[in-house]
Amino acid sequence: MRVIFSGGGTGGHIYPIMALIERLKEEGICQDDEILFVGTKKGLESKIVPAAGVNFKTIDIQGFDRKHLLNNVKTIQLFLKATKRAKEILADFQPDVVLGTGGYVSGAIVYEASKMKIPTMIHESNSVVGVANKFLGHYVDKICYTFDDAAKEFSEKKKLVKTGNPRSQQVLSLNAKPVDLAGDLGLNPQIPTVLVFGGSRGALAINRVMLKSLMELKKKPYQVIWATGTYYYDAIEKKLVDVDYGDSIKVVPYIANMPGLLPEITCVVSRSGATSLAEFTALGVPVILIPSPNVTHNHQMKNAMDLEKAGAALVIAEDDLNENTFVSSIDHLLLDQSYAKKMRQASKALGVPDASDQVIKVMKEIAKKN
């Protein structure tokens, strides 16, 4: 089966595709030369996709500027060029299926594929549907989704298929080497452990509240792994030079082996991006979510609230984040074992252990109709 994938800008658009590509190759459904990822030169995908050895082509496109309408002249010109480029890529690659996950680049390639009668589908990872996916919902053959709230935003109900996020299955199937809390991090594997992190680069609000909470956390009967993010690590390390925060708090820049660490963790404090939530629910890890307010349509808050409604998370809005709400929330989860157990069960119930296979099943079904 020949497949074109497209998604751009954020990890939430890229990582589900990477999980699907891995599974397609595992199952022998696609060879390397039968897979193409179409993205942009400037997006995160331009680094992640080629580094993974996946065929990659680009389209030059940008989103509409709603504040400065005159800037959209260039946007329209780029879109017209993008559709022409998309047609060329489709005609050259001759895909059996085209799948988009969001971002303006996927809008161009998936829309043109639908006009050319090539089977098309989209996958929505978030609770709030992005502009590109909302537009494409009218044209594609199938719409796969993760959160029930996203399904409500599509009018084409017969196209909807709830599959979960492919990253869930990838995390469960990864043969990750377990992290040794004692050997690797100098912590005690016998006591509860909380992981605090804000993504690979880090989150300023989370780092600030951690700095203010260190002395209080130092007294607790649990231990903390604080992943500051690579962007903030050096500055935080300087601030901590003369601070005695004890042996129960470990400060690191980044967690490279997250699938190997999460099974050893009692609870996590993090942002609520779609990829992270797929990992947490796949493994049934209780979470305290501090959604980023700096994302399109505040979708991280919607993601977080969906988990909280299901009993799988505690949510702290960034405006409400301070030492008291932060530490008391961690206390609630780590010191009340029955509450943590219920949350673990609720989280696990949301995970979809065969999400990639479910999406691939839809891909095969629409490819047959071609």
Short mmCIF file of C-alpha atoms in Angstrom, two decimals:
data_model
loop_
_atom_site.label_atom_id
_atom_site.label_comp_id
_atom_site.label_asym_id
_atom_site.label_seq_id
_atom_site.Cartn_x
_atom_site.Cartn_y
_atom_site.Cartn_z
CA MET A 1 0.00 0.00 0.00
CA ARG A 2 1.36 3.42 -0.99
CA VAL A 3 0.59 6.14 1.58
CA ILE A 4 1.13 9.88 1.79
CA PHE A 5 1.00 11.34 5.31
CA SER A 6 0.82 15.03 6.06
CA GLY A 7 0.81 17.09 9.23
CA GLY A 8 2.78 20.08 10.33
CA GLY A 9 3.92 22.45 13.01
CA THR A 10 3.41 20.57 16.27
CA GLY A 11 4.28 17.23 17.77
CA GLY A 12 0.57 16.46 18.08
CA HIS A 13 0.38 16.41 14.28
CA ILE A 14 3.64 14.55 13.71
CA TYR A 15 3.98 11.81 16.36
CA PRO A 16 0.73 9.97 15.49
CA ILE A 17 2.02 9.70 11.92
CA MET A 18 5.41 8.43 13.05
CA ALA A 19 3.67 5.77 15.17
CA LEU A 20 1.56 4.70 12.17
CA ILE A 21 4.61 4.52 9.90
CA GLU A 22 6.41 2.32 12.41
CA ARG A 23 3.41 -0.03 12.67
CA LEU A 24 2.87 -0.21 8.89
CA LYS A 25 6.47 -1.30 8.43
CA GLU A 26 6.31 -3.76 11.35
CA GLU A 27 3.31 -5.47 9.76
CA GLY A 28 4.87 -5.52 6.30
CA ILE A 29 2.00 -3.44 4.90
CA CYS A 30 4.34 -0.75 3.54
CA GLN A 31 7.98 -0.66 2.54
CA ASP A 32 10.15 2.44 2.98
CA ASP A 33 9.66 3.57 -0.63
CA GLU A 34 5.86 3.27 -0.30
CA ILE A 35 5.67 5.95 2.42
CA LEU A 36 5.95 9.70 1.94
CA PHE A 37 5.57 12.48 4.52
CA VAL A 38 4.61 15.90 3.17
CA GLY A 39 5.36 18.83 5.49
CA THR A 40 6.91 22.28 5.55
CA LYS A 41 10.53 23.41 5.59
CA LYS A 42 10.13 25.42 8.80
CA GLY A 43 7.96 23.08 10.89
CA LEU A 44 9.09 20.61 13.53
CA GLU A 45 8.46 17.82 11.00
CA SER A 46 11.42 19.00 8.89
CA LYS A 47 13.74 17.79 11.67
CA ILE A 48 11.89 14.77 13.05
CA VAL A 49 10.84 13.04 9.83
CA PRO A 50 14.11 12.97 7.84
CA ALA A 51 16.00 12.02 11.02
CA ALA A 52 13.78 8.92 11.25
CA GLY A 53 14.71 7.93 7.70
CA VAL A 54 11.24 8.63 6.27
CA ASN A 55 10.88 10.05 2.74
CA PHE A 56 10.05 13.73 3.08
CA LYS A 57 8.86 16.44 0.69
CA THR A 58 7.83 20.00 1.46
CA ILE A 59 5.14 22.47 0.48
CA ASP A 60 5.49 26.20 1.18
CA ILE A 61 2.34 27.39 2.93
CA GLN A 62 1.26 29.54 5.87
CA GLY A 63 -1.85 30.22 7.92
CA PHE A 64 -4.18 33.18 7.66
CA ASP A 65 -3.44 36.28 9.75
CA ARG A 66 -6.77 37.27 11.30
CA LYS A 67 -5.40 40.46 12.88
CA HIS A 68 -3.65 41.91 9.82
CA LEU A 69 -5.79 41.10 6.80
CA LEU A 70 -3.43 42.73 4.28
CA ASN A 71 -0.80 40.13 5.16
CA ASN A 72 -3.10 37.47 3.71
CA VAL A 73 -2.34 38.47 0.11
CA LYS A 74 0.87 36.48 0.38
CA THR A 75 -1.00 33.68 2.19
CA ILE A 76 -3.43 33.32 -0.73
CA GLN A 77 -0.58 33.37 -3.25
CA LEU A 78 1.22 30.67 -1.29
CA PHE A 79 -1.94 28.56 -1.04
CA LEU A 80 -2.42 28.63 -4.83
CA LYS A 81 1.21 27.57 -5.29
CA ALA A 82 0.78 24.93 -2.59
CA THR A 83 -2.17 23.30 -4.35
CA LYS A 84 -0.16 23.15 -7.58
CA ARG A 85 2.78 21.59 -5.71
CA ALA A 86 0.38 19.13 -4.01
CA LYS A 87 -0.97 18.00 -7.38
CA GLU A 88 2.57 17.39 -8.62
CA ILE A 89 3.47 15.32 -5.54
CA LEU A 90 0.26 13.25 -5.79
CA ALA A 91 0.68 12.61 -9.52
CA ASP A 92 4.30 11.58 -9.02
CA PHE A 93 3.81 9.33 -5.95
CA GLN A 94 0.45 7.77 -6.91
CA PRO A 95 -0.73 6.98 -3.35
CA ASP A 96 -3.47 4.49 -2.46
CA VAL A 97 -4.37 6.57 0.63
CA VAL A 98 -3.63 10.11 1.85
CA LEU A 99 -3.88 10.80 5.60
CA GLY A 100 -3.64 14.20 7.27
CA THR A 101 -3.36 15.02 10.96
CA GLY A 102 -3.61 18.83 10.90
CA GLY A 103 -1.76 21.97 9.96
CA TYR A 104 -2.18 24.03 6.79
CA VAL A 105 0.15 21.80 4.79
CA SER A 106 -2.15 18.81 5.30
CA GLY A 107 -5.05 20.99 4.16
CA ALA A 108 -3.45 21.47 0.75
CA ILE A 109 -2.38 17.88 0.06
CA VAL A 110 -5.46 16.12 1.45
CA TYR A 111 -7.87 18.51 -0.30
CA GLU A 112 -6.16 18.03 -3.67
CA ALA A 113 -6.11 14.25 -3.17
CA SER A 114 -9.88 14.25 -2.54
CA LYS A 115 -10.41 16.27 -5.75
CA MET A 116 -8.36 13.66 -7.62
CA LYS A 117 -10.59 10.88 -6.20
CA ILE A 118 -7.76 9.40 -4.14
CA PRO A 119 -9.03 7.84 -0.85
CA THR A 120 -8.47 10.36 1.96
CA MET A 121 -8.81 10.50 5.74
CA ILE A 122 -7.83 12.68 8.68
CA HIS A 123 -6.89 11.98 12.29
CA GLU A 124 -7.68 14.48 15.07
CA SER A 125 -5.63 14.02 18.26
CA ASN A 126 -7.06 16.89 20.30
CA SER A 127 -10.39 17.71 21.91
CA VAL A 128 -10.65 20.87 19.82
CA VAL A 129 -10.59 20.33 16.06
CA GLY A 130 -8.03 22.40 14.19
CA VAL A 131 -8.92 24.67 11.27
CA ALA A 132 -7.39 22.38 8.63
CA ASN A 133 -9.14 19.26 9.90
CA LYS A 134 -12.47 21.06 10.25
CA PHE A 135 -12.17 22.16 6.62
CA LEU A 136 -11.07 18.73 5.41
CA GLY A 137 -13.88 16.93 7.26
CA HIS A 138 -16.23 17.90 4.41
CA TYR A 139 -14.06 16.24 1.75
CA VAL A 140 -12.36 13.17 3.21
CA ASP A 141 -13.73 9.61 3.23
CA LYS A 142 -13.13 8.98 6.95
CA ILE A 143 -12.46 11.00 10.11
CA CYS A 144 -10.55 9.26 12.92
CA TYR A 145 -10.51 10.88 16.35
CA THR A 146 -9.32 10.46 19.95
CA PHE A 147 -11.59 12.60 22.18
CA ASP A 148 -15.39 12.48 22.13
CA ASP A 149 -15.60 16.28 22.24
CA ALA A 150 -13.80 16.45 18.88
CA ALA A 151 -16.43 14.23 17.27
CA LYS A 152 -19.12 16.77 18.18
CA GLU A 153 -17.42 19.39 15.99
CA PHE A 154 -17.78 17.39 12.77
CA SER A 155 -21.13 17.48 10.98
CA GLU A 156 -20.32 14.39 8.87
CA LYS A 157 -21.26 11.82 11.54
CA LYS A 158 -21.18 8.82 9.19
CA LYS A 159 -17.49 9.40 8.51
CA LEU A 160 -16.45 9.31 12.17
CA VAL A 161 -14.38 6.44 13.61
CA LYS A 162 -13.04 6.57 17.18
CA THR A 163 -9.54 5.07 17.07
CA GLY A 164 -7.55 6.73 19.83
CA ASN A 165 -4.08 8.17 19.31
CA PRO A 166 -1.58 5.86 17.53
CA ARG A 167 1.11 6.97 19.99
CA SER A 168 -0.72 4.92 22.66
CA GLN A 169 -0.01 1.62 20.91
CA GLN A 170 3.53 2.68 20.07
CA VAL A 171 4.33 3.38 23.74
CA LEU A 172 2.94 0.02 24.82
CA SER A 173 4.82 -1.87 22.11
CA LEU A 174 8.15 -0.12 22.63
CA ASN A 175 10.66 -2.52 24.10
CA ALA A 176 11.98 0.28 26.29
CA LYS A 177 14.70 -0.46 28.81
CA PRO A 178 13.25 0.22 32.29
CA VAL A 179 14.80 3.21 34.03
CA ASP A 180 16.61 2.22 37.23
CA LEU A 181 15.58 4.90 39.75
CA ALA A 182 18.44 3.98 42.10
CA GLY A 183 21.19 3.35 39.55
CA ASP A 184 20.27 5.96 36.94
CA LEU A 185 18.90 8.75 39.14
CA GLY A 186 20.09 8.05 42.68
CA LEU A 187 16.53 7.80 44.02
CA ASN A 188 14.76 5.27 46.25
CA PRO A 189 12.56 2.91 44.19
CA GLN A 190 10.59 1.97 47.33
CA ILE A 191 8.92 5.35 47.87
CA PRO A 192 6.39 7.29 45.73
CA THR A 193 7.86 9.33 42.88
CA VAL A 194 6.43 12.30 41.01
CA LEU A 195 7.74 13.40 37.62
CA VAL A 196 7.41 17.13 36.89
CA PHE A 197 8.07 18.23 33.32
CA GLY A 198 6.89 20.66 30.67
CA GLY A 199 8.01 19.01 27.44
CA SER A 200 11.42 18.74 25.80
CA ARG A 201 12.09 22.51 25.89
CA GLY A 202 10.34 22.96 29.24
CA ALA A 203 7.52 25.19 30.51
CA LEU A 204 8.36 28.47 32.24
CA ALA A 205 5.28 28.48 34.52
CA ILE A 206 5.98 24.94 35.75
CA ASN A 207 9.65 25.69 36.33
CA ARG A 208 8.81 28.84 38.28
CA VAL A 209 6.42 27.06 40.63
CA MET A 210 8.95 24.26 41.14
CA LEU A 211 11.61 26.78 42.17
CA LYS A 212 9.22 28.29 44.71
CA SER A 213 8.13 24.87 46.01
CA LEU A 214 11.51 23.18 46.46
CA MET A 215 11.81 23.74 50.21
CA GLU A 216 8.30 22.44 50.82
CA LEU A 217 8.75 19.42 48.56
CA LYS A 218 12.04 18.64 50.30
CA LYS A 219 10.07 17.79 53.49
CA LYS A 220 7.66 15.34 51.85
CA PRO A 221 7.66 11.53 52.19
CA TYR A 222 7.96 11.22 48.42
CA GLN A 223 10.59 12.10 45.85
CA VAL A 224 10.59 14.30 42.75
CA ILE A 225 12.16 14.11 39.30
CA TRP A 226 12.16 17.59 37.82
CA ALA A 227 12.83 17.72 34.08
CA THR A 228 13.36 21.44 33.45
CA GLY A 229 13.54 21.22 29.68
CA THR A 230 16.69 21.77 27.65
CA TYR A 231 15.95 25.47 27.11
CA TYR A 232 15.79 26.32 30.84
CA TYR A 233 18.22 23.83 32.38
CA ASP A 234 21.42 25.92 32.45
CA ALA A 235 19.71 28.95 33.99
CA ILE A 236 17.98 26.83 36.64
CA GLU A 237 21.20 24.99 37.44
CA LYS A 238 22.86 28.36 38.18
CA LYS A 239 19.99 29.40 40.46
CA LEU A 240 20.30 26.14 42.42
CA VAL A 241 24.05 26.28 43.02
CA ASP A 242 23.67 27.43 46.64
CA VAL A 243 20.28 25.84 47.32
CA ASP A 244 20.12 22.75 49.55
CA TYR A 245 17.05 20.96 48.22
CA GLY A 246 18.05 17.57 49.59
CA ASP A 247 18.52 14.15 48.03
CA SER A 248 14.86 13.44 47.27
CA ILE A 249 14.68 15.90 44.37
CA LYS A 250 16.53 15.11 41.15
CA VAL A 251 16.93 17.90 38.58
CA VAL A 252 17.55 16.85 34.94
CA PRO A 253 17.23 18.69 31.62
CA TYR A 254 15.23 16.09 29.73
CA ILE A 255 13.81 12.55 29.92
CA ALA A 256 15.12 10.69 26.88
CA ASN A 257 13.53 7.34 27.78
CA MET A 258 10.00 8.37 28.80
CA PRO A 259 8.40 4.95 28.06
CA GLY A 260 11.02 3.34 30.30
CA LEU A 261 10.49 5.84 33.13
CA LEU A 262 6.69 6.17 33.27
CA PRO A 263 6.03 2.64 34.66
CA GLU A 264 8.29 3.55 37.62
CA ILE A 265 6.44 6.81 38.34
CA THR A 266 3.56 7.23 40.84
CA CYS A 267 2.20 10.39 39.17
CA VAL A 268 3.15 13.02 36.61
CA VAL A 269 2.78 16.80 36.51
CA SER A 270 2.81 18.11 32.93
CA ARG A 271 1.24 20.08 30.11
CA SER A 272 -1.65 18.42 28.29
CA GLY A 273 -0.54 18.00 24.69
CA ALA A 274 -2.18 15.17 22.78
CA THR A 275 0.99 13.07 22.52
CA SER A 276 1.73 13.22 26.25
CA LEU A 277 -1.85 12.28 27.13
CA ALA A 278 -1.69 9.31 24.77
CA GLU A 279 1.41 8.10 26.62
CA PHE A 280 -0.11 8.61 30.09
CA THR A 281 -3.41 6.88 29.33
CA ALA A 282 -1.73 4.00 27.52
CA LEU A 283 0.21 3.22 30.70
CA GLY A 284 -2.48 4.31 33.17
CA VAL A 285 -0.34 6.97 34.87
CA PRO A 286 -2.21 9.42 37.20
CA VAL A 287 -1.57 13.00 36.12
CA ILE A 288 -1.81 16.59 37.31
CA LEU A 289 -2.26 18.69 34.19
CA ILE A 290 -1.28 22.34 33.83
CA PRO A 291 -2.49 23.17 30.30
CA SER A 292 -0.53 25.65 28.24
CA PRO A 293 -2.64 28.75 27.55
CA ASN A 294 -0.43 29.62 24.57
CA VAL A 295 -1.93 27.16 22.07
CA THR A 296 -4.52 27.43 19.33
CA HIS A 297 -8.15 27.53 20.57
CA ASN A 298 -6.94 26.68 24.10
CA HIS A 299 -7.05 23.02 23.06
CA GLN A 300 -4.76 21.87 25.88
CA MET A 301 -7.34 22.96 28.44
CA LYS A 302 -10.05 21.04 26.58
CA ASN A 303 -7.80 17.95 26.43
CA ALA A 304 -7.16 18.22 30.17
CA MET A 305 -10.81 18.73 31.08
CA ASP A 306 -11.78 15.61 29.11
CA LEU A 307 -9.38 13.59 31.27
CA GLU A 308 -10.55 15.24 34.48
CA LYS A 309 -14.21 14.51 33.65
CA ALA A 310 -13.26 10.85 33.23
CA GLY A 311 -11.51 10.82 36.62
CA ALA A 312 -8.11 10.35 35.01
CA ALA A 313 -6.49 13.70 35.93
CA LEU A 314 -6.40 16.74 38.19
CA VAL A 315 -6.30 20.07 36.35
CA ILE A 316 -4.70 23.33 37.50
CA ALA A 317 -5.23 26.33 35.21
CA GLU A 318 -2.02 28.32 34.81
CA ASP A 319 -3.73 31.39 36.34
CA ASP A 320 -4.41 29.33 39.48
CA LEU A 321 -0.92 27.85 39.68
CA ASN A 322 0.99 28.70 42.86
CA GLU A 323 2.98 26.85 45.52
CA ASN A 324 -0.17 25.92 47.45
CA THR A 325 -2.23 24.51 44.58
CA PHE A 326 0.85 22.79 43.16
CA VAL A 327 2.07 21.03 46.30
CA SER A 328 -1.41 20.22 47.65
CA SER A 329 -2.36 18.54 44.35
CA ILE A 330 0.76 16.37 44.46
CA ASP A 331 0.04 15.54 48.11
CA HIS A 332 -3.51 14.52 47.21
CA LEU A 333 -2.31 12.05 44.61
CA LEU A 334 0.78 10.67 46.30
CA LEU A 335 -0.48 10.46 49.87
CA ASP A 336 -3.97 9.07 49.16
CA GLN A 337 -3.35 5.62 47.71
CA SER A 338 -7.02 4.80 47.11
CA TYR A 339 -7.51 8.02 45.14
CA ALA A 340 -4.40 7.34 43.06
CA LYS A 341 -5.62 3.79 42.36
CA LYS A 342 -8.98 5.05 41.07
CA MET A 343 -7.24 7.59 38.86
CA ARG A 344 -4.89 4.94 37.53
CA GLN A 345 -7.85 2.73 36.58
CA ALA A 346 -9.69 5.66 34.95
CA SER A 347 -6.59 6.63 32.98
CA LYS A 348 -6.04 3.08 31.76
CA ALA A 349 -9.67 2.88 30.64
CA LEU A 350 -9.10 5.86 28.32
CA GLY A 351 -6.03 4.36 26.67
CA VAL A 352 -6.46 2.57 23.35
CA PRO A 353 -3.87 -0.23 23.20
CA ASP A 354 -4.46 -0.96 19.50
CA ALA A 355 -4.96 2.61 18.24
CA SER A 356 -2.49 2.28 15.35
CA ASP A 357 -4.11 -0.95 14.19
CA GLN A 358 -7.53 0.70 14.28
CA VAL A 359 -6.37 3.59 12.09
CA ILE A 360 -4.63 1.19 9.69
CA LYS A 361 -7.84 -0.84 9.43
CA VAL A 362 -9.64 2.31 8.22
CA MET A 363 -6.81 3.02 5.78
CA LYS A 364 -7.17 -0.44 4.26
CA GLU A 365 -10.95 -0.14 4.01
CA ILE A 366 -10.90 3.12 2.06
CA ALA A 367 -7.97 1.96 -0.11
CA LYS A 368 -10.03 -1.02 -1.29
CA LYS A 369 -12.68 1.32 -2.68
CA ASN A 370 -10.17 2.96 -4.98
#
